[in-house]
Short mmCIF file of C-alpha atoms in Angstrom, two decimals:
data_model
loop_
_atom_site.label_atom_id
_atom_site.label_comp_id
_atom_site.label_asym_id
_atom_site.label_seq_id
_atom_site.Cartn_x
_atom_site.Cartn_y
_atom_site.Cartn_z
CA MET A 29 40.18 -73.83 -13.06
CA GLY A 30 37.01 -72.55 -14.77
CA CYS A 31 33.43 -72.67 -13.58
CA PRO A 32 31.67 -76.06 -13.81
CA THR A 33 29.66 -76.50 -16.98
CA GLY A 34 28.88 -80.20 -17.26
CA ALA A 35 25.50 -80.31 -15.51
CA HIS A 36 23.83 -76.95 -16.15
CA GLY A 37 20.11 -77.43 -16.71
CA LEU A 38 20.12 -80.80 -14.91
CA ASN A 39 16.47 -81.92 -14.68
CA HIS A 40 16.97 -84.57 -12.00
CA PHE A 41 18.73 -84.82 -8.66
CA PRO A 42 22.21 -86.44 -8.71
CA GLU A 43 22.49 -89.77 -6.94
CA ASN A 44 25.12 -88.36 -4.57
CA PHE A 45 25.42 -84.73 -3.55
CA VAL A 46 26.49 -82.54 -0.65
CA VAL A 47 24.88 -79.15 0.11
CA VAL A 48 26.88 -76.37 1.76
CA LYS A 49 26.55 -72.66 2.40
CA LYS A 50 28.76 -70.09 0.69
CA ASN A 51 32.30 -69.89 2.16
CA ASP A 52 31.83 -73.11 4.15
CA THR A 53 34.50 -75.81 4.39
CA VAL A 54 33.52 -79.39 3.56
CA THR A 55 35.30 -82.74 3.34
CA LEU A 56 34.33 -85.01 0.44
CA THR A 57 34.76 -88.74 1.01
CA CYS A 58 36.27 -91.10 -1.52
CA SER A 59 33.91 -94.07 -1.08
CA SER A 60 35.12 -97.38 -2.44
CA THR A 61 35.68 -100.94 -1.25
CA GLN A 62 38.67 -101.04 -3.62
CA LEU A 63 40.45 -98.16 -1.93
CA THR A 64 44.20 -98.81 -1.80
CA GLY A 65 47.12 -96.44 -2.24
CA ASP A 66 46.98 -92.88 -3.47
CA VAL A 67 44.04 -91.30 -5.23
CA THR A 68 43.55 -88.25 -7.40
CA TRP A 69 40.53 -85.99 -7.44
CA LYS A 70 38.83 -84.27 -10.37
CA LEU A 71 36.31 -81.43 -10.55
CA GLU A 72 34.29 -82.10 -13.69
CA ASN A 73 37.11 -83.25 -16.04
CA ASP A 74 39.96 -81.25 -14.53
CA GLU A 75 42.41 -82.83 -12.11
CA ILE A 76 42.60 -80.89 -8.84
CA GLU A 77 45.90 -79.44 -7.67
CA VAL A 78 46.45 -79.14 -3.92
CA ASP A 79 46.45 -75.48 -2.78
CA ASP A 80 44.80 -73.28 -0.14
CA ASP A 81 41.30 -74.21 -1.37
CA PHE A 82 41.87 -77.96 -1.95
CA GLN A 83 43.73 -80.19 0.51
CA LEU A 84 43.99 -83.96 0.73
CA ASP A 85 43.00 -85.61 4.01
CA GLY A 86 44.11 -89.19 3.45
CA GLN A 87 42.05 -90.24 0.42
CA ASN A 88 39.42 -87.57 1.12
CA LEU A 89 39.34 -84.02 -0.21
CA LYS A 90 38.89 -80.92 1.95
CA VAL A 91 37.36 -77.97 0.08
CA SER A 92 37.70 -74.58 1.81
CA GLY A 93 35.84 -71.33 1.19
CA VAL A 94 33.23 -72.87 -1.10
CA GLY A 95 32.16 -70.51 -3.87
CA THR A 96 30.88 -70.75 -7.44
CA PRO A 97 34.22 -71.94 -8.99
CA SER A 98 34.38 -74.90 -6.56
CA LEU A 99 30.84 -76.19 -7.25
CA GLY A 100 30.19 -79.16 -9.50
CA ASN A 101 30.82 -82.88 -9.87
CA TYR A 102 33.80 -84.22 -7.88
CA SER A 103 35.23 -87.67 -8.51
CA CYS A 104 38.10 -89.61 -6.96
CA TRP A 105 40.30 -91.90 -9.07
CA SER A 106 42.80 -94.68 -8.68
CA GLY A 107 44.78 -94.59 -11.89
CA GLU A 108 42.23 -94.80 -14.72
CA ALA A 109 39.45 -96.18 -12.49
CA MET A 110 36.86 -93.85 -10.99
CA LEU A 111 36.11 -94.93 -7.42
CA SER A 112 33.20 -92.61 -6.55
CA SER A 113 31.71 -89.23 -7.35
CA THR A 114 29.56 -86.61 -5.66
CA HIS A 115 28.17 -83.21 -6.59
CA LEU A 116 28.97 -80.19 -4.43
CA LEU A 117 25.94 -77.87 -4.43
CA LEU A 118 25.33 -74.47 -2.85
CA GLU A 119 22.33 -73.81 -0.62
CA ALA A 120 20.15 -71.18 -2.29
CA GLU A 121 18.41 -68.39 -0.44
CA ALA A 122 14.68 -68.07 -1.07
CA GLU A 123 13.68 -64.72 -2.56
CA GLU A 124 10.00 -65.27 -1.66
CA GLU A 125 7.99 -67.06 1.00
CA LEU A 126 7.39 -70.72 0.14
CA ASP A 127 3.60 -70.31 0.26
CA SER A 128 3.77 -67.76 -2.56
CA PHE A 129 4.67 -70.46 -5.12
CA PHE A 130 3.94 -73.81 -3.43
CA HIS A 131 0.62 -75.09 -2.12
CA CYS A 132 -1.10 -78.40 -1.36
CA TRP A 133 -4.71 -79.52 -1.14
CA ALA A 134 -6.61 -82.72 -0.45
CA LYS A 135 -10.05 -84.23 -0.74
CA SER A 136 -11.36 -84.59 2.77
CA TYR A 137 -11.93 -88.36 2.73
CA ASP A 138 -9.21 -89.62 0.46
CA CYS A 139 -5.77 -91.19 0.88
CA ASN A 140 -4.09 -88.91 -1.65
CA PHE A 141 -3.29 -85.22 -1.85
CA SER A 142 -1.85 -82.91 -4.47
CA CYS A 143 0.80 -80.19 -4.46
CA VAL A 144 1.79 -77.62 -7.08
CA TRP A 145 5.14 -75.83 -7.40
CA ASN A 146 4.85 -72.66 -9.49
CA ASN A 147 8.41 -71.29 -9.50
CA SER A 148 9.69 -71.96 -13.03
CA ARG A 149 13.29 -71.00 -12.21
CA TYR A 150 14.06 -74.48 -10.89
CA THR A 151 14.64 -77.44 -13.22
CA ALA A 152 14.05 -80.25 -10.70
CA VAL A 153 11.83 -80.42 -7.61
CA ARG A 154 11.13 -83.26 -5.18
CA LEU A 155 9.13 -83.73 -1.98
CA GLY A 156 9.80 -85.79 1.15
CA LEU A 157 6.81 -86.61 3.37
CA GLY A 158 6.95 -87.12 7.13
CA HIS A 159 5.05 -86.36 10.34
CA ASP A 160 5.91 -83.39 12.53
CA SER A 161 5.95 -85.63 15.62
CA ILE A 162 8.94 -87.62 14.34
CA GLU A 163 12.13 -86.16 15.77
CA GLY A 164 15.49 -86.38 14.07
CA GLU A 165 14.06 -87.50 10.75
CA LYS A 166 16.93 -87.57 8.27
CA SER A 167 15.72 -89.61 5.29
CA TYR A 168 12.55 -89.63 3.22
CA ASP A 169 10.92 -91.57 0.43
CA TRP A 170 11.36 -88.80 -2.09
CA VAL A 171 8.65 -88.12 -4.65
CA SER A 172 9.65 -86.44 -7.90
CA SER A 173 7.30 -85.06 -10.53
CA ASN A 174 7.08 -86.10 -14.16
CA ASN A 175 4.15 -83.73 -14.63
CA GLN A 176 5.64 -80.40 -15.68
CA LEU A 177 3.08 -77.64 -16.06
CA PRO A 178 2.88 -75.23 -19.04
CA ASN A 179 4.24 -72.42 -16.82
CA GLY A 180 7.36 -74.47 -16.01
CA GLY A 181 6.15 -75.56 -12.58
CA PHE A 182 5.50 -79.08 -11.31
CA GLN A 183 2.47 -80.97 -9.98
CA PHE A 184 2.78 -83.81 -7.46
CA GLU A 185 0.43 -86.56 -6.32
CA LEU A 186 1.25 -88.04 -2.89
CA SER A 187 -0.38 -90.63 -0.66
CA HIS A 188 -0.66 -90.69 3.13
CA SER A 189 -1.55 -93.26 5.77
CA LEU A 190 -3.76 -91.10 7.99
CA SER A 191 -7.25 -92.34 8.76
CA PRO A 192 -9.74 -90.04 7.02
CA TYR A 193 -12.26 -90.57 9.83
CA ALA A 194 -9.97 -89.80 12.79
CA GLU A 195 -9.12 -86.42 14.24
CA GLU A 196 -5.69 -85.19 13.16
CA SER A 197 -3.40 -84.87 16.17
CA THR A 198 -0.12 -84.13 14.36
CA MET A 199 0.79 -82.03 11.38
CA LEU A 200 2.22 -83.45 8.19
CA LYS A 201 5.70 -82.24 7.30
CA LEU A 202 6.79 -81.83 3.69
CA THR A 203 10.45 -81.23 2.94
CA VAL A 204 10.85 -79.51 -0.41
CA GLU A 205 14.06 -79.56 -2.42
CA ALA A 206 14.36 -77.59 -5.66
CA MET A 207 17.45 -77.41 -7.84
CA VAL A 208 18.79 -75.14 -10.54
CA TYR A 209 22.29 -76.53 -10.88
CA PRO A 210 24.51 -75.97 -8.94
CA LEU A 211 22.11 -74.29 -6.46
CA ILE A 212 19.61 -76.14 -4.29
CA LEU A 213 16.74 -74.70 -2.24
CA ARG A 214 15.54 -76.58 0.86
CA ARG A 215 12.37 -75.61 2.71
CA THR A 216 9.87 -77.27 5.08
CA LYS A 217 6.10 -76.89 5.04
CA ARG A 218 3.91 -78.07 7.93
CA PHE A 219 0.15 -78.38 7.69
CA TYR A 220 -2.92 -80.35 8.69
CA LEU A 221 -4.10 -82.49 5.80
CA ARG A 222 -7.72 -81.54 6.35
CA ASP A 223 -7.22 -77.80 6.50
CA ILE A 224 -10.54 -76.76 4.95
CA GLY A 225 -10.74 -74.12 2.26
CA ASN A 226 -13.24 -71.29 2.29
CA PRO A 227 -16.90 -72.05 1.54
CA GLN A 228 -18.82 -69.86 -0.92
CA ILE A 229 -21.88 -67.74 -0.21
CA VAL A 230 -24.18 -68.40 -3.17
CA LYS A 231 -27.27 -66.33 -2.37
CA CYS A 232 -29.55 -64.94 0.34
CA GLN A 233 -33.26 -65.52 -0.20
CA GLU A 234 -36.10 -63.92 1.80
CA VAL A 235 -38.32 -66.39 3.68
CA GLY A 236 -40.89 -64.39 5.61
CA GLU A 237 -39.03 -62.23 8.12
CA GLU A 238 -35.77 -64.16 7.68
CA LEU A 239 -33.05 -64.75 5.11
CA ASN A 240 -32.17 -68.26 3.96
CA VAL A 241 -28.42 -68.39 3.18
CA THR A 242 -27.26 -70.86 0.53
CA ILE A 243 -23.63 -71.95 1.01
CA ASN A 244 -21.49 -74.12 -1.26
CA PRO A 245 -18.68 -76.25 0.26
CA PRO A 246 -15.04 -75.55 -0.64
CA SER A 247 -14.06 -76.86 -4.08
CA SER A 248 -11.73 -79.43 -2.44
CA TRP A 249 -14.49 -80.96 -0.33
CA SER A 250 -15.45 -84.59 -1.05
CA THR A 251 -18.64 -85.48 -2.88
CA PRO A 252 -21.48 -86.25 -2.59
CA HIS A 253 -21.98 -83.26 -0.28
CA SER A 254 -25.19 -84.81 1.03
CA PHE A 255 -23.07 -87.57 2.58
CA PHE A 256 -19.90 -85.63 3.47
CA ARG A 257 -21.60 -82.92 5.46
CA LEU A 258 -20.13 -79.67 6.75
CA GLU A 259 -21.13 -77.61 9.77
CA HIS A 260 -21.50 -73.90 9.00
CA GLN A 261 -21.32 -70.78 11.10
CA ILE A 262 -22.66 -67.46 9.86
CA GLN A 263 -21.56 -64.13 11.28
CA TYR A 264 -23.69 -61.10 10.43
CA LYS A 265 -23.94 -57.38 11.24
CA LEU A 266 -27.33 -55.89 12.13
CA LYS A 267 -28.41 -52.75 10.26
CA ASP A 268 -30.05 -50.99 13.20
CA ASP A 269 -27.31 -50.99 15.83
CA GLY A 270 -24.27 -52.50 14.00
CA LYS A 271 -24.15 -55.39 16.45
CA VAL A 272 -22.32 -58.51 15.21
CA GLU A 273 -23.88 -61.89 15.98
CA ASN A 274 -23.24 -65.55 15.11
CA SER A 275 -25.64 -68.24 13.94
CA SER A 276 -25.29 -71.98 13.33
CA SER A 277 -28.57 -71.94 11.37
CA LEU A 278 -28.88 -71.05 7.69
CA LEU A 279 -31.89 -68.88 8.60
CA ILE A 280 -30.84 -65.48 9.91
CA PRO A 281 -32.62 -62.15 10.55
CA LYS A 282 -33.54 -60.09 7.49
CA GLY A 283 -32.37 -56.76 8.88
CA ILE A 284 -28.63 -57.21 8.31
CA SER A 285 -26.08 -55.22 6.34
CA LYS A 286 -23.43 -57.87 5.66
CA LEU A 287 -22.40 -61.42 6.51
CA ARG A 288 -19.58 -63.92 6.26
CA VAL A 289 -19.35 -67.70 6.81
CA ARG A 290 -16.95 -70.45 7.80
CA CYS A 291 -17.22 -74.23 8.01
CA ARG A 292 -15.76 -77.38 9.53
CA ASP A 293 -16.10 -81.15 9.27
CA SER A 294 -19.15 -82.17 11.30
CA VAL A 295 -17.91 -85.77 11.75
CA VAL A 296 -14.48 -85.28 13.37
CA LEU A 297 -15.03 -81.63 14.42
CA SER A 298 -11.95 -80.33 12.63
CA THR A 299 -10.71 -76.79 13.10
CA TRP A 300 -12.85 -74.08 11.53
CA SER A 301 -11.93 -72.79 8.09
CA GLN A 302 -10.99 -69.16 7.62
CA TRP A 303 -13.89 -66.72 7.43
CA THR A 304 -14.97 -65.72 3.93
CA PRO A 305 -14.66 -62.01 3.11
CA TRP A 306 -17.61 -59.92 4.30
CA LYS A 307 -20.45 -59.87 1.76
CA ASN A 308 -22.82 -56.89 1.61
CA VAL A 309 -26.51 -57.78 1.71
CA THR A 310 -29.08 -55.78 -0.25
CA HIS A 311 -32.76 -56.68 -0.27
#
């Protein structure tokens, strides 16, 4: 029996599929309310002969030592009538960390967030949203993307039910499935929805014996910024003795060599953002 060819390049997830690891053994179920008598099984369009790799277990089919030749679309038949079908897929191993080609962001006070998948190898990607506090979660409302990017990736728009004005106590959990038939990649990403991006240091302006630091919010922060306020913290290094100090004011001493900043939501006191890179100060 040759390698399966019927679904290469599939750009959507099959209705029924089973995912296994290489060399695993799996039993495929012939699902039908009309099940009576003997059945035959087919892989793609070829009828399966019972041998060491394929064995009948009642009306079900046991597939041993799963490898590339045994992947594809299986169907069980009663005479000329197909009773059910399912795709046997192989779990892919990620060559890179998920964060290197998949990231999400959200406006701070909004019920939607966005995700982008930038690995063009895969022809279909979908996301399942849950909360990290839910144990034993086995099914999701899957969200697929019809918005394919010029680089072959996908962009997703998802909604959530978290209150934008309450402190986040649990992380969101995204289950990611990506397919390049007959391989499927499954990964999980956990994050707080209001993880704040880095602010930007715009300029330092002399005001008497002090410096006034102008800081722009992260690009993902909600507008107007005068209403959705952020709390800032500035860390600076003194020129004279190299001492590092912190300030919650935008006015800091003039005699510094470099500074960096971070921010957080002043309403719900979220976790601090990451520090910006150190910025040298010349004046």
